[in-house]
Amino acid sequence: MAKWTSTDDTASVVPFVKIDSCQQLEETFQFGEKLGEGAFGSVLLALRISDGHKFAVKKMVKKKDPKTQYGKSWENEIHVLSRHRHPNIVAVDAIYESENSCYLFMELCDGGNLADELQRRTQFAEQDARCTLRQLGSALSYLHRHRVVHRDLKLHNCLLKRIPSAKTTDGSSPRFCRRRGEAAVDRKGSPATHPCPFVVKLTDFGLSIELRVSDQSLGDNVGTPAYQAPEIVKCSSYTEKCDVWSLGIIMFSLVHGSLPYSSRSESDLIDEIKDFNYGRLCNRCKTCSELSAECRAALSHLLVQSAVDRWSTSEFMDSAWVTEKSGGAREGNIFAMMRNMNRTGDK
């Protein structure tokens, strides 16, 4: 048995096991329903026969040509998930590899994904969006400190793991707010001590890349169009700041209830991304006026056309909206915020 050790002291060694065929796994695990299907593999439910522990197993077929994006994807996923651990990144328990396939045994996230949750609730209250984005921002900050760029951050790649033991101040189970401005409370009306009844887990690292040096720029056009940063759709070089834009799109979607675009075709969507201006959108969007100034300021710094002017993940995590403290990051000056929101000018 070979083992890959992590570059991070907090991460454990991930067992890496060579097998002849899938039949060997069936001696130890019982496979169940399909949990999902992605561009680079399918995910199945698996039960370890010895103790009944459940896993989500991602099966990826190994392509012969490593130069193709599919051929690289399973290697990318293994490389990142075997070397890095974080509370908000899906954990890998073991990796099994046969001649033609690779099996990632990952922790089971039983709450669906953020896209499902948003569809169920139609819109997140700021408090709920905040506790969700804190977790995503923490995962991204960790990845970027370790020179890993995700490149496919989106609602569907944010899994949710329920916390059945989470309790409010009176011992009742917490609930999520369904309407904007409705606070999470316990039965006595006191603020809930656990506003998030789930842990957010970032997943799907098939398009991720680990930079050789911190200031390395990238050039390949990858990712999901609606979440791609302007520099990617413009076919310009880009850095880890592309993930920050995607984080902004997720934040916008949660607090507004939809993506910020109205295009029906991919070509029109690309044009809309190239011309996107959050300040201009806010001027004609009723939902914007119902958000806090701190929330609008954070979005205005995440959704900036220029990657140089866009916040880093650490600046986002230090912002007044995330910390709920005044004077965070750069948005303390309201005039600077307004200049940033209208940087590209009204058209």
Coordinates of C-alpha atoms in Angstrom, one line a residue:
M1 CA 0.0 0.0 0.0
A2 CA 1.4 3.4 -1.0
K3 CA 0.7 6.5 1.0
W4 CA 0.5 10.1 0.0
T5 CA 1.5 12.5 2.8
S6 CA 0.2 16.0 3.1
T7 CA 2.2 19.2 2.8
D8 CA 0.0 20.5 5.7
D9 CA 0.7 19.3 9.3
T10 CA -3.0 19.3 10.0
A11 CA -3.8 16.8 7.3
S12 CA -3.7 13.1 7.8
V13 CA -2.1 10.5 5.5
V14 CA -4.6 9.3 2.9
P15 CA -4.4 5.5 2.2
F16 CA -3.7 4.9 -1.5
V17 CA -4.5 1.3 -2.5
K18 CA -3.9 -0.5 -5.8
I19 CA -6.6 -3.0 -6.8
D20 CA -7.1 -5.3 -9.7
S21 CA -10.8 -4.6 -10.2
C22 CA -13.9 -3.2 -8.7
Q23 CA -14.8 -6.7 -7.5
Q24 CA -12.2 -6.3 -4.8
L25 CA -14.0 -3.3 -3.4
E26 CA -17.3 -5.2 -3.3
E27 CA -15.7 -7.6 -0.7
T28 CA -15.4 -4.7 1.7
F29 CA -18.2 -2.3 0.6
Q30 CA -21.8 -2.5 -0.4
F31 CA -22.6 0.0 -3.2
G32 CA -26.0 1.7 -3.4
E33 CA -27.8 4.5 -5.2
K34 CA -26.1 7.0 -7.5
L35 CA -25.8 10.3 -5.6
G36 CA -24.7 12.4 -8.6
E37 CA -23.1 12.7 -11.9
G38 CA -20.5 15.2 -13.1
A39 CA -18.4 15.9 -16.2
F40 CA -15.5 13.8 -14.8
G41 CA -17.2 11.0 -12.9
S42 CA -20.2 9.6 -11.1
V43 CA -20.8 9.5 -7.3
L44 CA -22.2 6.5 -5.5
L45 CA -23.3 5.7 -2.0
A46 CA -21.2 3.0 -0.3
L47 CA -21.6 1.2 3.0
R48 CA -18.5 -0.3 4.7
I49 CA -19.7 -3.8 5.6
S50 CA -17.6 -4.1 8.8
D51 CA -19.0 -1.1 10.6
G52 CA -21.9 0.3 8.5
H53 CA -20.0 3.6 7.9
K54 CA -21.3 5.4 4.8
F55 CA -19.2 7.1 2.1
A56 CA -19.8 9.0 -1.1
V57 CA -17.6 7.3 -3.7
K58 CA -16.5 9.2 -6.8
K59 CA -15.6 6.8 -9.6
M60 CA -13.5 8.3 -12.3
V61 CA -12.5 6.5 -15.5
K62 CA -8.9 7.1 -16.3
K63 CA -8.4 8.4 -19.9
K64 CA -5.4 7.3 -21.9
D65 CA -4.5 10.9 -23.0
P66 CA -3.3 12.9 -20.0
K67 CA -3.2 16.0 -22.2
T68 CA -7.0 16.3 -22.4
Q69 CA -8.9 18.1 -19.6
Y70 CA -10.6 14.8 -18.7
G71 CA -7.3 13.0 -18.6
K72 CA -6.0 15.5 -16.1
S73 CA -9.1 15.8 -14.0
W74 CA -8.8 12.6 -11.9
E75 CA -5.1 13.4 -11.3
N76 CA -6.0 17.0 -10.2
E77 CA -8.7 15.8 -7.8
I78 CA -6.4 13.2 -6.2
H79 CA -3.5 15.6 -6.0
V80 CA -5.5 18.3 -4.1
L81 CA -7.7 16.2 -1.9
S82 CA -4.9 13.9 -0.8
R83 CA -2.6 16.8 0.2
H84 CA -5.0 19.3 1.7
R85 CA -7.5 19.1 4.5
H86 CA -9.8 21.8 5.8
P87 CA -13.1 21.7 7.7
N88 CA -14.9 23.2 4.7
I89 CA -13.3 21.0 2.0
V90 CA -14.8 17.5 1.5
A91 CA -12.5 15.0 3.2
V92 CA -11.1 11.9 1.5
D93 CA -10.9 8.7 3.6
A94 CA -9.1 6.5 1.0
I95 CA -8.2 6.2 -2.6
Y96 CA -8.4 3.0 -4.6
E97 CA -7.0 2.7 -8.1
S98 CA -7.3 0.0 -10.7
E99 CA -5.8 0.0 -14.2
N100 CA -8.8 1.8 -15.7
S101 CA -10.6 3.6 -12.8
C102 CA -10.0 5.6 -9.7
Y103 CA -12.3 5.5 -6.6
L104 CA -12.3 8.4 -4.1
F105 CA -14.0 7.4 -0.8
M106 CA -15.2 10.8 0.5
E107 CA -17.2 11.9 3.6
L108 CA -20.9 11.7 2.9
C109 CA -22.6 15.1 2.8
D110 CA -26.3 14.5 3.4
G111 CA -27.7 18.0 2.9
G112 CA -27.5 18.2 -0.9
N113 CA -25.8 21.3 -2.3
L114 CA -26.2 25.1 -2.2
A115 CA -28.1 25.1 -5.5
D116 CA -30.7 22.7 -4.0
E117 CA -30.9 24.8 -0.9
L118 CA -31.4 28.0 -2.8
Q119 CA -34.1 26.5 -4.9
R120 CA -35.8 25.2 -1.8
R121 CA -35.7 28.6 -0.1
T122 CA -35.7 30.9 -3.1
Q123 CA -33.5 33.4 -1.2
F124 CA -31.2 33.6 1.7
A125 CA -31.4 36.1 4.5
E126 CA -28.1 38.0 5.0
Q127 CA -27.4 36.2 8.2
D128 CA -27.7 32.9 6.5
A129 CA -25.7 34.0 3.5
R130 CA -23.0 35.3 5.9
C131 CA -22.5 32.1 7.8
T132 CA -22.4 30.2 4.5
L133 CA -19.9 32.6 2.8
R134 CA -17.7 32.6 5.9
Q135 CA -17.2 28.9 5.5
L136 CA -16.6 29.1 1.7
G137 CA -14.3 32.0 2.2
S138 CA -12.3 30.1 4.8
A139 CA -11.9 27.2 2.4
L140 CA -10.8 29.4 -0.4
S141 CA -8.4 31.4 1.8
Y142 CA -6.8 28.1 2.8
L143 CA -6.5 26.9 -0.8
H144 CA -5.0 30.2 -2.0
R145 CA -2.5 30.2 0.8
H146 CA -1.4 26.8 -0.5
R147 CA -1.4 28.1 -4.1
V148 CA -4.4 26.0 -5.2
V149 CA -6.9 27.6 -7.6
H150 CA -10.3 25.8 -7.7
R151 CA -11.5 27.3 -11.0
D152 CA -15.0 25.8 -10.9
L153 CA -16.5 27.3 -7.8
K154 CA -20.3 27.3 -8.1
L155 CA -23.4 26.5 -6.1
H156 CA -23.5 22.9 -7.2
N157 CA -19.9 22.3 -6.0
C158 CA -20.7 23.4 -2.4
L159 CA -22.0 20.4 -0.5
L160 CA -23.9 20.6 2.7
K161 CA -23.4 18.4 5.7
R162 CA -26.2 18.6 8.3
I163 CA -25.4 19.2 12.0
P164 CA -28.0 17.2 13.9
S165 CA -26.5 18.1 17.3
A166 CA -26.7 21.9 16.7
K167 CA -28.9 23.5 19.4
T168 CA -30.2 27.0 20.1
T169 CA -30.1 28.7 23.4
D170 CA -33.2 26.9 24.6
G171 CA -32.1 23.5 23.4
S172 CA -34.3 23.4 20.3
S173 CA -33.0 22.7 16.8
P174 CA -32.0 25.8 14.8
R175 CA -33.8 26.7 11.6
F176 CA -32.7 28.7 8.5
C177 CA -34.5 32.0 7.7
R178 CA -36.7 31.6 4.7
R179 CA -37.3 35.3 4.1
R180 CA -34.9 38.2 3.9
G181 CA -34.5 40.1 7.1
E182 CA -36.0 37.3 9.3
A183 CA -33.6 36.5 12.1
A184 CA -32.8 33.0 13.2
V185 CA -34.3 32.6 16.7
D186 CA -35.0 29.9 19.2
R187 CA -38.5 29.2 20.6
K188 CA -38.0 32.0 23.2
G189 CA -37.2 34.6 20.6
S190 CA -33.5 34.7 21.5
P191 CA -30.9 34.7 18.7
A192 CA -29.9 31.2 17.7
T193 CA -26.4 30.2 18.8
H194 CA -25.9 28.0 15.7
P195 CA -27.4 30.0 12.7
C196 CA -26.0 27.4 10.3
P197 CA -27.5 24.0 10.7
F198 CA -24.9 22.6 8.2
V199 CA -21.3 22.7 7.4
V200 CA -20.4 23.8 3.8
K201 CA -18.0 21.4 2.0
L202 CA -16.2 22.5 -1.2
T203 CA -15.9 19.7 -3.6
D204 CA -15.1 18.8 -7.3
F205 CA -11.4 19.7 -7.8
G206 CA -11.2 18.2 -11.3
L207 CA -10.3 21.6 -12.8
S208 CA -8.2 22.8 -10.0
I209 CA -4.5 23.5 -10.3
E210 CA -1.7 24.0 -7.9
L211 CA 0.6 26.9 -8.9
R212 CA 4.3 26.5 -9.0
V213 CA 4.8 30.0 -7.6
S214 CA 2.4 32.3 -5.9
D215 CA 2.3 34.9 -8.7
Q216 CA 2.0 32.4 -11.6
S217 CA -0.7 33.4 -14.2
L218 CA -3.0 31.0 -16.0
G219 CA -4.5 31.0 -19.5
D220 CA -6.7 28.1 -20.2
N221 CA -10.4 28.7 -20.4
V222 CA -12.1 26.4 -17.9
G223 CA -15.0 26.5 -15.5
T224 CA -18.8 27.0 -15.7
P225 CA -19.6 30.1 -17.9
A226 CA -22.0 31.8 -15.5
Y227 CA -19.4 31.8 -12.7
Q228 CA -16.3 32.6 -14.9
A229 CA -14.4 35.8 -14.2
P230 CA -14.2 38.5 -16.9
E231 CA -10.5 37.8 -17.4
I232 CA -11.3 34.2 -18.3
V233 CA -14.1 34.9 -20.8
K234 CA -11.8 37.6 -22.3
C235 CA -9.2 34.9 -22.8
S236 CA -6.7 37.0 -20.8
S237 CA -4.2 35.6 -18.2
Y238 CA -5.6 35.2 -14.8
T239 CA -4.7 34.2 -11.2
E240 CA -6.5 32.9 -8.1
K241 CA -8.6 36.0 -8.2
C242 CA -10.9 34.2 -10.6
D243 CA -12.1 32.2 -7.6
V244 CA -13.0 35.4 -5.8
W245 CA -15.2 36.5 -8.7
S246 CA -17.0 33.1 -8.5
L247 CA -17.4 33.6 -4.8
G248 CA -19.0 36.9 -5.5
I249 CA -21.5 35.3 -8.0
I250 CA -22.4 32.8 -5.3
M251 CA -22.9 35.5 -2.7
F252 CA -25.0 37.5 -5.2
S253 CA -27.1 34.4 -6.0
L254 CA -27.8 33.7 -2.3
V255 CA -28.8 37.2 -1.2
H256 CA -30.7 38.1 -4.5
G257 CA -32.2 34.7 -5.2
S258 CA -30.8 34.4 -8.7
L259 CA -27.7 34.9 -10.8
P260 CA -26.9 38.5 -11.9
Y261 CA -27.3 37.7 -15.6
S262 CA -30.4 37.5 -17.8
S263 CA -28.8 36.2 -21.0
R264 CA -30.3 33.0 -22.6
S265 CA -27.3 32.1 -24.9
E266 CA -23.7 31.5 -23.9
S267 CA -22.5 34.2 -26.4
D268 CA -24.8 36.8 -24.9
L269 CA -23.7 35.6 -21.4
I270 CA -20.1 36.2 -22.2
D271 CA -20.9 39.7 -23.5
E272 CA -22.8 40.4 -20.3
I273 CA -19.9 39.2 -18.1
K274 CA -17.5 41.4 -20.0
D275 CA -19.7 44.4 -19.4
F276 CA -20.9 43.6 -15.9
N277 CA -21.0 46.5 -13.4
Y278 CA -22.4 45.8 -9.9
G279 CA -23.0 49.5 -9.2
R280 CA -25.0 50.0 -12.4
L281 CA -27.0 46.8 -11.7
C282 CA -27.8 48.0 -8.1
N283 CA -29.2 51.3 -9.5
R284 CA -32.0 49.4 -11.1
C285 CA -32.4 46.4 -8.8
K286 CA -35.0 46.7 -6.0
T287 CA -33.4 43.8 -4.1
C288 CA -30.1 45.8 -3.8
S289 CA -31.7 48.6 -1.8
E290 CA -33.0 46.0 0.8
L291 CA -29.4 44.7 1.5
S292 CA -27.2 46.2 4.2
A293 CA -24.5 48.7 3.1
E294 CA -21.9 46.2 4.3
C295 CA -23.3 43.5 2.1
R296 CA -23.4 45.8 -1.0
A297 CA -19.9 46.9 -0.3
A298 CA -18.6 43.4 -0.1
L299 CA -20.3 42.5 -3.4
S300 CA -18.9 45.6 -5.0
H301 CA -15.3 44.5 -4.1
L302 CA -15.8 40.9 -5.1
L303 CA -17.5 41.6 -8.5
V304 CA -14.8 43.9 -9.9
Q305 CA -13.9 43.7 -13.5
S306 CA -10.2 44.3 -12.8
A307 CA -8.6 41.4 -10.9
V308 CA -6.0 43.7 -9.5
D309 CA -8.7 45.8 -7.8
R310 CA -10.7 42.8 -6.8
W311 CA -10.5 41.7 -3.1
S312 CA -8.4 38.7 -2.1
T313 CA -10.0 36.0 0.0
S314 CA -8.3 37.3 3.1
E315 CA -9.7 40.8 2.5
F316 CA -13.1 39.3 2.1
M317 CA -12.8 37.4 5.3
D318 CA -11.7 40.6 7.1
S319 CA -14.5 42.6 5.7
A320 CA -17.2 44.3 7.9
W321 CA -19.9 42.2 6.4
V322 CA -18.2 38.9 7.3
T323 CA -16.8 39.9 10.7
E324 CA -19.9 42.0 11.6
K325 CA -17.5 44.7 12.7
S326 CA -17.0 48.2 11.4
G327 CA -13.8 49.2 9.7
G328 CA -13.1 45.8 8.1
A329 CA -11.0 45.5 4.9
R330 CA -11.4 48.4 2.5
E331 CA -15.1 49.3 2.6
G332 CA -14.9 51.5 5.7
N333 CA -14.9 54.6 3.5
I334 CA -18.3 54.8 1.9
F335 CA -16.9 57.1 -0.8
A336 CA -14.3 54.6 -1.8
M337 CA -17.1 52.0 -2.0
M338 CA -19.2 54.1 -4.3
R339 CA -16.2 54.9 -6.5
N340 CA -15.6 51.1 -6.8
M341 CA -19.2 50.3 -7.6
N342 CA -19.2 52.8 -10.5
R343 CA -15.6 52.2 -11.6
T344 CA -16.4 51.4 -15.2
G345 CA -19.1 54.1 -15.4
D346 CA -22.7 54.0 -16.4
K347 CA -23.4 53.0 -19.9

